[in-house]
mmCIF file of C-alpha atoms and ligand atoms in Angstrom:
data_model
loop_
_atom_site.group_PDB
_atom_site.id
_atom_site.type_symbol
_atom_site.label_atom_id
_atom_site.label_comp_id
_atom_site.label_asym_id
_atom_site.label_seq_id
_atom_site.Cartn_x
_atom_site.Cartn_y
_atom_site.Cartn_z
ATOM 1 C CA MET Z 287 -91.249 79.529 124.928
ATOM 2 C CA LEU Z 288 -87.616 80.190 125.502
ATOM 3 C CA THR Z 289 -86.663 77.728 128.416
ATOM 4 C CA THR Z 290 -83.210 77.964 129.859
ATOM 5 C CA TRP Z 291 -81.613 77.414 133.386
ATOM 6 C CA LEU Z 292 -82.510 81.084 134.121
ATOM 7 C CA THR Z 293 -86.284 80.928 133.199
ATOM 8 C CA ARG Z 294 -86.680 77.631 135.071
ATOM 9 C CA GLU Z 295 -84.886 78.714 138.351
ATOM 10 C CA LEU Z 296 -86.729 82.052 138.492
ATOM 11 C CA GLY Z 297 -90.031 81.019 136.898
ATOM 12 C CA ILE Z 298 -89.803 83.954 134.335
ATOM 13 C CA THR Z 299 -90.960 84.066 130.738
ATOM 14 C CA TYR Z 300 -87.924 85.389 128.950
ATOM 15 C CA PRO Z 301 -84.192 84.744 129.616
ATOM 16 C CA ILE Z 302 -83.593 88.506 130.003
ATOM 17 C CA VAL Z 303 -82.122 90.187 133.169
ATOM 18 C CA GLY Z 304 -82.458 94.012 133.413
ATOM 19 C CA ALA Z 305 -78.806 94.820 134.130
ATOM 20 C CA PRO Z 306 -78.047 96.300 137.562
ATOM 21 C CA MET Z 307 -77.046 99.871 136.685
ATOM 22 C CA GLY Z 308 -75.834 102.200 139.560
ATOM 23 C CA GLY Z 309 -77.623 105.526 139.377
ATOM 24 C CA ARG Z 310 -79.981 104.613 136.672
ATOM 25 C CA ALA Z 311 -81.921 101.329 137.645
ATOM 26 C CA GLY Z 312 -84.250 102.021 140.545
ATOM 27 C CA GLY Z 313 -87.279 100.187 141.597
ATOM 28 C CA LYS Z 314 -89.608 101.308 138.814
ATOM 29 C CA LEU Z 315 -87.198 100.248 136.051
ATOM 30 C CA THR Z 316 -86.479 96.984 137.839
ATOM 31 C CA GLY Z 317 -90.160 96.296 138.356
ATOM 32 C CA GLU Z 318 -91.106 96.878 134.844
ATOM 33 C CA VAL Z 319 -88.365 94.536 133.480
ATOM 34 C CA SER Z 320 -89.863 91.793 135.558
ATOM 35 C CA ARG Z 321 -93.462 92.700 134.661
ATOM 36 C CA ALA Z 322 -92.694 92.165 131.244
ATOM 37 C CA GLY Z 323 -91.441 88.594 131.819
ATOM 38 C CA GLY Z 324 -87.734 89.130 132.505
ATOM 39 C CA ILE Z 325 -86.127 89.833 135.840
ATOM 40 C CA GLY Z 326 -85.058 93.375 136.750
ATOM 41 C CA MET Z 327 -82.068 94.206 138.984
ATOM 42 C CA LEU Z 328 -81.510 97.356 141.232
ATOM 43 C CA GLY Z 329 -78.175 98.847 140.659
ATOM 44 C CA ALA Z 330 -76.604 99.538 143.898
ATOM 45 C CA ALA Z 331 -73.598 101.751 143.351
ATOM 46 C CA ARG Z 332 -70.952 102.269 145.909
ATOM 47 C CA TYR Z 333 -72.501 105.404 147.148
ATOM 48 C CA THR Z 334 -75.996 103.690 147.589
ATOM 49 C CA THR Z 335 -77.624 103.653 151.045
ATOM 50 C CA PRO Z 336 -79.227 100.559 152.732
ATOM 51 C CA GLU Z 337 -82.466 102.898 152.832
ATOM 52 C CA TRP Z 338 -82.386 103.271 149.220
ATOM 53 C CA ILE Z 339 -82.153 99.554 148.531
ATOM 54 C CA ALA Z 340 -85.038 98.938 150.926
ATOM 55 C CA ALA Z 341 -87.459 101.479 149.568
ATOM 56 C CA GLU Z 342 -86.736 100.781 145.760
ATOM 57 C CA ALA Z 343 -86.980 96.959 146.480
ATOM 58 C CA THR Z 344 -90.421 97.455 147.755
ATOM 59 C CA VAL Z 345 -91.189 99.523 144.510
ATOM 60 C CA ALA Z 346 -89.812 96.718 142.308
ATOM 61 C CA ARG Z 347 -91.696 94.007 144.169
ATOM 62 C CA ASP Z 348 -95.054 95.924 143.846
ATOM 63 C CA ILE Z 349 -94.616 96.188 140.122
ATOM 64 C CA GLY Z 350 -93.066 92.992 139.102
ATOM 65 C CA GLY Z 351 -92.812 90.573 141.950
ATOM 66 C CA VAL Z 352 -89.562 88.884 141.479
ATOM 67 C CA PHE Z 353 -86.481 91.187 141.314
ATOM 68 C CA GLY Z 354 -82.577 91.141 141.915
ATOM 69 C CA VAL Z 355 -79.953 93.451 143.333
ATOM 70 C CA GLY Z 356 -76.512 94.066 141.877
ATOM 71 C CA LEU Z 357 -73.578 94.924 144.065
ATOM 72 C CA MET Z 358 -69.980 96.002 143.508
ATOM 73 C CA THR Z 359 -67.950 93.404 145.130
ATOM 74 C CA TRP Z 360 -64.829 95.461 145.573
ATOM 75 C CA ALA Z 361 -66.933 98.098 147.547
ATOM 76 C CA LEU Z 362 -68.289 95.365 149.963
ATOM 77 C CA ASP Z 363 -64.865 94.675 151.090
ATOM 78 C CA ASP Z 364 -64.848 98.008 153.013
ATOM 79 C CA ASP Z 365 -68.429 97.936 154.135
ATOM 80 C CA ASP Z 366 -70.833 95.142 153.515
ATOM 81 C CA ALA Z 367 -73.903 96.786 154.897
ATOM 82 C CA LEU Z 368 -75.435 97.093 151.428
ATOM 83 C CA LEU Z 369 -75.233 93.119 151.118
ATOM 84 C CA ASP Z 370 -77.318 92.919 154.292
ATOM 85 C CA ALA Z 371 -79.818 95.453 152.845
ATOM 86 C CA ALA Z 372 -80.065 93.662 149.725
ATOM 87 C CA LEU Z 373 -80.707 90.147 151.323
ATOM 88 C CA ALA Z 374 -83.202 91.770 153.941
ATOM 89 C CA ALA Z 375 -85.150 92.942 150.851
ATOM 90 C CA ARG Z 376 -85.759 89.311 149.725
ATOM 91 C CA PRO Z 377 -84.687 89.390 146.158
ATOM 92 C CA ALA Z 378 -84.515 86.281 143.930
ATOM 93 C CA LEU Z 379 -81.028 87.116 142.502
ATOM 94 C CA VAL Z 380 -77.894 88.906 143.598
ATOM 95 C CA SER Z 381 -75.099 89.854 141.228
ATOM 96 C CA LEU Z 382 -71.561 90.251 142.852
ATOM 97 C CA SER Z 383 -69.502 91.700 140.307
ATOM 98 C CA PHE Z 384 -66.124 93.359 139.900
ATOM 99 C CA GLY Z 385 -64.110 91.530 142.581
ATOM 100 C CA ASP Z 386 -63.756 88.105 144.331
ATOM 101 C CA PRO Z 387 -67.229 87.208 145.571
ATOM 102 C CA ALA Z 388 -66.044 84.388 147.707
ATOM 103 C CA PRO Z 389 -66.557 86.158 151.077
ATOM 104 C CA TYR Z 390 -70.250 87.017 150.286
ATOM 105 C CA VAL Z 391 -71.684 83.972 148.293
ATOM 106 C CA PRO Z 392 -72.276 81.830 151.523
ATOM 107 C CA ARG Z 393 -74.409 84.584 152.867
ATOM 108 C CA VAL Z 394 -76.515 84.840 149.638
ATOM 109 C CA HIS Z 395 -77.070 81.112 149.604
ATOM 110 C CA GLU Z 396 -78.057 80.964 153.263
ATOM 111 C CA ALA Z 397 -80.776 83.554 152.465
ATOM 112 C CA GLY Z 398 -81.995 81.167 149.697
ATOM 113 C CA VAL Z 399 -80.959 83.544 146.871
ATOM 114 C CA LEU Z 400 -79.158 82.733 143.596
ATOM 115 C CA ALA Z 401 -75.689 84.418 143.128
ATOM 116 C CA ILE Z 402 -74.270 85.509 139.903
ATOM 117 C CA ALA Z 403 -71.089 87.175 138.917
ATOM 118 C CA GLN Z 404 -70.112 89.215 135.856
ATOM 119 C CA VAL Z 405 -66.719 88.074 134.446
ATOM 120 C CA ASN Z 406 -64.383 89.833 132.228
ATOM 121 C CA THR Z 407 -61.697 87.157 131.533
ATOM 122 C CA ILE Z 408 -61.074 83.320 131.977
ATOM 123 C CA GLU Z 409 -59.123 84.194 135.177
ATOM 124 C CA ASP Z 410 -62.332 85.984 136.493
ATOM 125 C CA LEU Z 411 -64.361 82.967 135.690
ATOM 126 C CA ARG Z 412 -62.145 80.777 137.791
ATOM 127 C CA VAL Z 413 -62.533 83.133 140.873
ATOM 128 C CA ALA Z 414 -66.187 83.249 140.370
ATOM 129 C CA GLU Z 415 -66.382 79.298 140.156
ATOM 130 C CA ASN Z 416 -64.382 78.844 143.093
ATOM 131 C CA ALA Z 417 -66.549 81.307 145.143
ATOM 132 C CA GLY Z 418 -69.523 78.967 144.416
ATOM 133 C CA VAL Z 419 -71.661 81.203 142.376
ATOM 134 C CA ASP Z 420 -74.676 79.653 140.594
ATOM 135 C CA ALA Z 421 -74.079 81.212 137.177
ATOM 136 C CA VAL Z 422 -71.626 83.641 135.413
ATOM 137 C CA VAL Z 423 -72.100 86.507 133.068
ATOM 138 C CA ALA Z 424 -69.515 86.966 130.288
ATOM 139 C CA GLN Z 425 -69.435 90.832 130.201
ATOM 140 C CA GLY Z 426 -67.843 92.242 127.114
ATOM 141 C CA ALA Z 427 -65.920 95.521 126.608
ATOM 142 C CA GLU Z 428 -68.958 96.873 124.480
ATOM 143 C CA ALA Z 429 -71.030 97.046 127.739
ATOM 144 C CA GLY Z 430 -71.908 100.341 129.195
ATOM 145 C CA GLY Z 431 -70.721 101.176 132.695
ATOM 146 C CA HIS Z 432 -67.669 99.379 134.202
ATOM 147 C CA THR Z 433 -66.442 96.522 132.210
ATOM 148 C CA GLY Z 434 -63.397 94.662 130.915
ATOM 149 C CA ARG Z 435 -61.475 94.790 127.690
ATOM 150 C CA ILE Z 436 -62.416 91.471 125.853
ATOM 151 C CA ALA Z 437 -65.424 91.880 123.487
ATOM 152 C CA THR Z 438 -68.652 89.867 124.249
ATOM 153 C CA LEU Z 439 -68.552 87.300 121.406
ATOM 154 C CA PRO Z 440 -65.009 86.225 121.966
ATOM 155 C CA LEU Z 441 -65.494 86.082 125.701
ATOM 156 C CA LEU Z 442 -68.795 84.396 125.705
ATOM 157 C CA GLN Z 443 -67.369 81.728 123.430
ATOM 158 C CA GLU Z 444 -64.120 81.255 125.606
ATOM 159 C CA VAL Z 445 -66.419 80.948 128.943
ATOM 160 C CA LEU Z 446 -68.953 78.643 127.351
ATOM 161 C CA GLU Z 447 -66.068 76.393 126.312
ATOM 162 C CA SER Z 448 -64.424 76.680 129.766
ATOM 163 C CA THR Z 449 -67.246 75.979 132.459
ATOM 164 C CA THR Z 450 -69.946 73.753 133.392
ATOM 165 C CA LEU Z 451 -71.849 76.667 135.043
ATOM 166 C CA PRO Z 452 -74.823 78.307 133.280
ATOM 167 C CA VAL Z 453 -73.393 81.253 131.319
ATOM 168 C CA LEU Z 454 -75.214 84.538 130.541
ATOM 169 C CA ALA Z 455 -73.816 87.278 128.299
ATOM 170 C CA ALA Z 456 -73.806 91.029 128.695
ATOM 171 C CA GLY Z 457 -72.555 93.805 126.432
ATOM 172 C CA GLY Z 458 -74.020 95.043 123.276
ATOM 173 C CA ILE Z 459 -77.313 93.044 123.468
ATOM 174 C CA ALA Z 460 -80.138 95.296 122.439
ATOM 175 C CA THR Z 461 -82.459 93.316 120.019
ATOM 176 C CA GLY Z 462 -84.145 89.910 119.622
ATOM 177 C CA ARG Z 463 -81.173 89.213 117.148
ATOM 178 C CA GLY Z 464 -78.623 89.627 119.998
ATOM 179 C CA LEU Z 465 -80.666 87.547 122.358
ATOM 180 C CA ALA Z 466 -81.114 84.811 119.792
ATOM 181 C CA ALA Z 467 -77.358 84.792 119.222
ATOM 182 C CA VAL Z 468 -76.572 84.169 122.776
ATOM 183 C CA LEU Z 469 -79.003 81.394 123.141
ATOM 184 C CA ALA Z 470 -78.026 79.767 119.972
ATOM 185 C CA ALA Z 471 -74.348 79.767 121.120
ATOM 186 C CA GLY Z 472 -75.394 78.063 124.404
ATOM 187 C CA GLY Z 473 -76.015 80.785 126.916
ATOM 188 C CA ALA Z 474 -78.773 80.882 129.374
ATOM 189 C CA GLY Z 475 -79.839 84.414 128.831
ATOM 190 C CA ALA Z 476 -78.652 88.040 128.528
ATOM 191 C CA LEU Z 477 -78.233 90.971 130.815
ATOM 192 C CA ILE Z 478 -79.508 94.193 128.970
ATOM 193 C CA GLY Z 479 -78.495 97.614 130.109
ATOM 194 C CA THR Z 480 -77.959 100.328 127.505
ATOM 195 C CA VAL Z 481 -81.177 99.336 125.519
ATOM 196 C CA LEU Z 482 -83.125 100.421 128.676
ATOM 197 C CA LEU Z 483 -81.425 103.809 129.198
ATOM 198 C CA GLY Z 484 -83.749 105.633 126.576
ATOM 199 C CA SER Z 485 -86.800 104.598 128.664
ATOM 200 C CA PRO Z 486 -88.761 106.974 130.912
ATOM 201 C CA GLU Z 487 -88.594 104.613 133.941
ATOM 202 C CA THR Z 488 -84.769 105.231 134.390
ATOM 203 C CA ILE Z 489 -83.581 107.523 137.181
ATOM 204 C CA GLY Z 490 -80.455 109.898 136.765
ATOM 205 C CA PRO Z 491 -80.028 113.429 135.421
ATOM 206 C CA ALA Z 492 -82.464 114.876 133.053
ATOM 207 C CA TYR Z 493 -79.856 115.214 130.310
ATOM 208 C CA ALA Z 494 -79.043 111.579 130.364
ATOM 209 C CA VAL Z 495 -81.962 109.932 128.177
ATOM 210 C CA ASP Z 496 -81.484 112.759 125.504
ATOM 211 C CA ARG Z 497 -77.693 112.138 125.231
ATOM 212 C CA LEU Z 498 -78.340 108.441 124.785
ATOM 213 C CA LEU Z 499 -81.012 108.783 122.243
ATOM 214 C CA ARG Z 500 -78.623 111.194 120.319
ATOM 215 C CA ALA Z 501 -75.544 108.790 120.472
ATOM 216 C CA ALA Z 502 -74.445 106.602 117.775
ATOM 217 C CA SER Z 503 -72.638 103.366 118.324
ATOM 218 C CA THR Z 504 -69.304 105.221 117.687
ATOM 219 C CA ASP Z 505 -69.962 107.812 120.315
ATOM 220 C CA THR Z 506 -68.661 105.874 123.461
ATOM 221 C CA VAL Z 507 -65.391 106.041 125.243
ATOM 222 C CA TYR Z 508 -63.845 103.553 127.611
ATOM 223 C CA THR Z 509 -62.126 105.685 130.126
ATOM 224 C CA ASP Z 510 -61.265 106.307 133.782
ATOM 225 C CA VAL Z 511 -61.801 110.063 133.762
ATOM 226 C CA PHE Z 512 -65.272 109.984 135.185
ATOM 227 C CA ASP Z 513 -64.014 107.841 138.061
ATOM 228 C CA LYS Z 514 -61.185 110.236 138.741
ATOM 229 C CA ALA Z 515 -63.767 113.249 138.451
ATOM 230 C CA ARG Z 516 -65.852 111.802 141.198
ATOM 231 C CA HIS Z 517 -63.152 110.291 143.324
ATOM 232 C CA GLN Z 518 -64.406 106.834 142.829
ATOM 233 C CA PRO Z 519 -61.555 104.385 143.822
ATOM 234 C CA TRP Z 520 -62.064 101.828 140.884
ATOM 235 C CA SER Z 521 -59.135 99.412 140.130
ATOM 236 C CA PRO Z 522 -57.620 100.141 136.644
ATOM 237 C CA ARG Z 523 -58.842 96.613 135.729
ATOM 238 C CA TRP Z 524 -62.343 98.175 135.065
ATOM 239 C CA PHE Z 525 -62.563 101.502 133.198
ATOM 240 C CA GLY Z 526 -66.172 102.664 132.402
ATOM 241 C CA ARG Z 527 -67.735 102.891 128.929
ATOM 242 C CA ALA Z 528 -69.622 106.229 128.659
ATOM 243 C CA ILE Z 529 -71.030 108.559 125.983
ATOM 244 C CA ARG Z 530 -68.162 110.842 125.096
ATOM 245 C CA ASN Z 531 -68.630 114.570 125.797
ATOM 246 C CA SER Z 532 -66.337 117.539 125.820
ATOM 247 C CA PHE Z 533 -65.100 116.748 129.477
ATOM 248 C CA SER Z 534 -63.864 113.245 128.387
ATOM 249 C CA ASP Z 535 -62.522 114.717 125.041
ATOM 250 C CA GLN Z 536 -60.454 117.085 126.973
ATOM 251 C CA PHE Z 537 -59.205 114.714 129.923
ATOM 252 C CA HIS Z 538 -59.177 111.064 128.493
ATOM 253 C CA GLY Z 539 -55.567 110.179 127.809
ATOM 254 C CA SER Z 540 -54.462 113.723 128.829
ATOM 255 C CA GLY Z 541 -52.257 112.595 131.653
ATOM 256 C CA ALA Z 542 -54.082 115.049 134.028
ATOM 257 C CA GLY Z 543 -54.011 114.153 137.547
ATOM 258 C CA GLU Z 544 -57.163 113.146 139.592
ATOM 259 C CA ASP Z 545 -57.202 116.384 141.673
ATOM 260 C CA GLN Z 546 -57.181 118.603 138.389
ATOM 261 C CA ILE Z 547 -59.786 116.330 136.661
ATOM 262 C CA ALA Z 548 -62.147 116.527 139.761
ATOM 263 C CA ALA Z 549 -61.716 120.211 140.144
ATOM 264 C CA GLU Z 550 -62.953 120.695 136.636
ATOM 265 C CA TYR Z 551 -65.800 118.383 136.810
ATOM 266 C CA GLU Z 552 -69.457 119.862 136.871
ATOM 267 C CA ALA Z 553 -71.910 117.045 137.291
ATOM 268 C CA ASP Z 554 -74.880 119.198 136.228
ATOM 269 C CA ASP Z 555 -73.318 120.218 133.011
ATOM 270 C CA PRO Z 556 -74.424 117.979 130.298
ATOM 271 C CA ASP Z 557 -71.014 118.434 128.504
ATOM 272 C CA HIS Z 558 -69.373 117.273 131.633
ATOM 273 C CA GLY Z 559 -71.743 114.848 133.439
ATOM 274 C CA VAL Z 560 -71.142 111.097 132.899
ATOM 275 C CA VAL Z 561 -73.623 109.171 130.960
ATOM 276 C CA TYR Z 562 -72.382 105.518 131.184
ATOM 277 C CA ALA Z 563 -73.633 103.506 128.120
ATOM 278 C CA GLY Z 564 -72.351 100.879 125.746
ATOM 279 C CA GLN Z 565 -71.907 100.530 122.085
ATOM 280 C CA ALA Z 566 -75.603 99.493 121.560
ATOM 281 C CA ALA Z 567 -76.587 103.100 122.169
ATOM 282 C CA GLY Z 568 -76.813 103.386 118.324
ATOM 283 C CA LEU Z 569 -79.701 100.818 118.559
ATOM 284 C CA VAL Z 570 -81.671 103.057 120.750
ATOM 285 C CA LYS Z 571 -83.540 105.411 118.616
ATOM 286 C CA ALA Z 572 -86.660 106.445 120.552
ATOM 287 C CA SER Z 573 -87.780 106.593 124.151
ATOM 288 C CA ARG Z 574 -90.022 103.403 124.714
ATOM 289 C CA PRO Z 575 -91.502 101.969 127.896
ATOM 290 C CA VAL Z 576 -89.205 99.384 129.548
ATOM 291 C CA ALA Z 577 -91.838 96.725 129.158
ATOM 292 C CA GLU Z 578 -92.262 97.230 125.456
ATOM 293 C CA VAL Z 579 -88.510 96.978 125.096
ATOM 294 C CA VAL Z 580 -88.072 93.740 126.976
ATOM 295 C CA SER Z 581 -91.133 91.877 125.589
ATOM 296 C CA GLY Z 582 -90.073 93.073 122.141
ATOM 297 C CA ILE Z 583 -86.594 91.541 122.528
ATOM 298 C CA GLY Z 584 -87.996 88.381 123.941
ATOM 299 C CA SER Z 585 -90.574 87.729 121.333
ATOM 300 C CA ASP Z 586 -88.371 88.691 118.503
ATOM 301 C CA ALA Z 587 -85.791 86.098 119.766
ATOM 302 C CA GLU Z 588 -88.432 83.448 119.964
ATOM 303 C CA LYS Z 589 -89.536 84.036 116.359
ATOM 304 C CA LEU Z 590 -85.825 84.110 115.131
ATOM 305 C CA LEU Z 591 -85.063 80.900 117.122
ATOM 306 C CA SER Z 592 -88.138 79.005 115.896
ATOM 307 C CA ARG Z 593 -87.200 79.859 112.280
ATOM 308 C CA PHE Z 594 -83.633 78.718 112.898
ATOM 309 C CA CYS Z 595 -84.893 75.449 114.444
ATOM 310 C CA GLY Z 596 -86.843 74.734 111.291
ATOM 311 C CA MET Z 597 -83.878 75.191 109.106
HETATM 312 C C1 FMN V 644 -75.443 103.284 133.477
HETATM 313 C C2 FMN V 644 -74.780 102.048 133.832
HETATM 314 C C3 FMN V 644 -74.493 101.616 135.133
HETATM 315 C C4 FMN V 644 -74.043 100.375 135.321
HETATM 316 N N1 FMN V 644 -73.923 100.027 136.844
HETATM 317 C C5 FMN V 644 -73.525 98.798 137.194
HETATM 318 C C6 FMN V 644 -73.587 98.430 138.562
HETATM 319 O O1 FMN V 644 -73.793 99.303 139.494
HETATM 320 N N2 FMN V 644 -73.285 97.186 138.808
HETATM 321 C C7 FMN V 644 -72.829 96.270 137.784
HETATM 322 O O2 FMN V 644 -72.644 94.994 138.277
HETATM 323 N N3 FMN V 644 -72.759 96.520 136.536
HETATM 324 C C8 FMN V 644 -73.160 97.760 136.053
HETATM 325 N N4 FMN V 644 -73.156 98.178 134.654
HETATM 326 C C9 FMN V 644 -73.011 97.146 133.791
HETATM 327 C C10 FMN V 644 -74.239 96.312 133.618
HETATM 328 O O3 FMN V 644 -74.598 95.537 134.655
HETATM 329 C C11 FMN V 644 -74.167 95.485 132.224
HETATM 330 O O4 FMN V 644 -72.988 94.661 132.288
HETATM 331 C C12 FMN V 644 -74.129 96.151 131.011
HETATM 332 O O5 FMN V 644 -75.171 97.205 131.096
HETATM 333 C C13 FMN V 644 -74.378 95.312 129.805
HETATM 334 O O6 FMN V 644 -74.081 95.774 128.559
HETATM 335 P P1 FMN V 644 -74.910 96.703 127.680
HETATM 336 O O7 FMN V 644 -75.029 98.002 128.447
HETATM 337 O O8 FMN V 644 -74.385 96.807 126.429
HETATM 338 O O9 FMN V 644 -76.342 96.278 127.780
HETATM 339 C C14 FMN V 644 -73.677 99.348 134.502
HETATM 340 C C15 FMN V 644 -74.009 99.715 133.094
HETATM 341 C C16 FMN V 644 -74.571 100.815 132.806
HETATM 342 C C17 FMN V 644 -74.852 101.050 131.400
#
């Protein structure tokens, strides 16, 4: 048994959180992570609707019982209807990442829900602590999707040394070895994203799973070209890590303006369309059901740590 703050608070078997992944983590994937013993999170991107959250939360609950919802904090500053929709769906966990969660944490707590925030620097950690979150996630630069610039291991150590809050890790964790390392370091669990993207339960464009399965760990790029291509107003503090393709090869670092980049973007073309994924892409070799991936990571970590404890 791997018992941590996370498993105790949520009553789950494994200290594994299915990362919120906008455009890829709907109700089915979320529910399957929970059914396997972790907790799945719906990824509510900026363009998500309250109706989507309500419908996918029902799917997740029916499959796995407990679930969470991940929101983009900076996008709530313009319109917080997605937070209302998330809380109305009665999740156990809400993630408020990329921005200051202070305006939103009291509402999450009033609803009896745990609040976590992904942090990319020690300054972010202080902002999250001041906001009153229940736990933080040290999200490293090797993570898929939007992230910061410090790698998971140095950031995790720095955050663990600097806070009394429970700390989870995100970025590059895709095997029992990765989870065991996080727990042995003092972490309360891990968010896993990229390792789930080869699974049939993901949503998104048809080409995305194939691209992921063919990618090596060297095939990702940390870039803002896909934000510009889709007119997503992200702060330059957070670029996105994606599998490189001919579109990113052409425009990343090219100096081209947003209008030109957006005009040339064809989302349906696999050589243009964004497939956000992290450096753990190289560890995903086959399309496996989500439940098998999650239970495999959890049970392998248990075995490794019991061996480690016997040493
Ligand atoms: C396709 C994709 C979409 C993501 N979308 C979100 C999101 O909507 N909100 C969020 O907080 N994090 C998002 N992330 C980041 C994840 O929550 C998490 O930090 C990351 O997947 C962990 O690293 P890993 O991909 O190496 O496992 C996304 C990641 C991916 C791969």
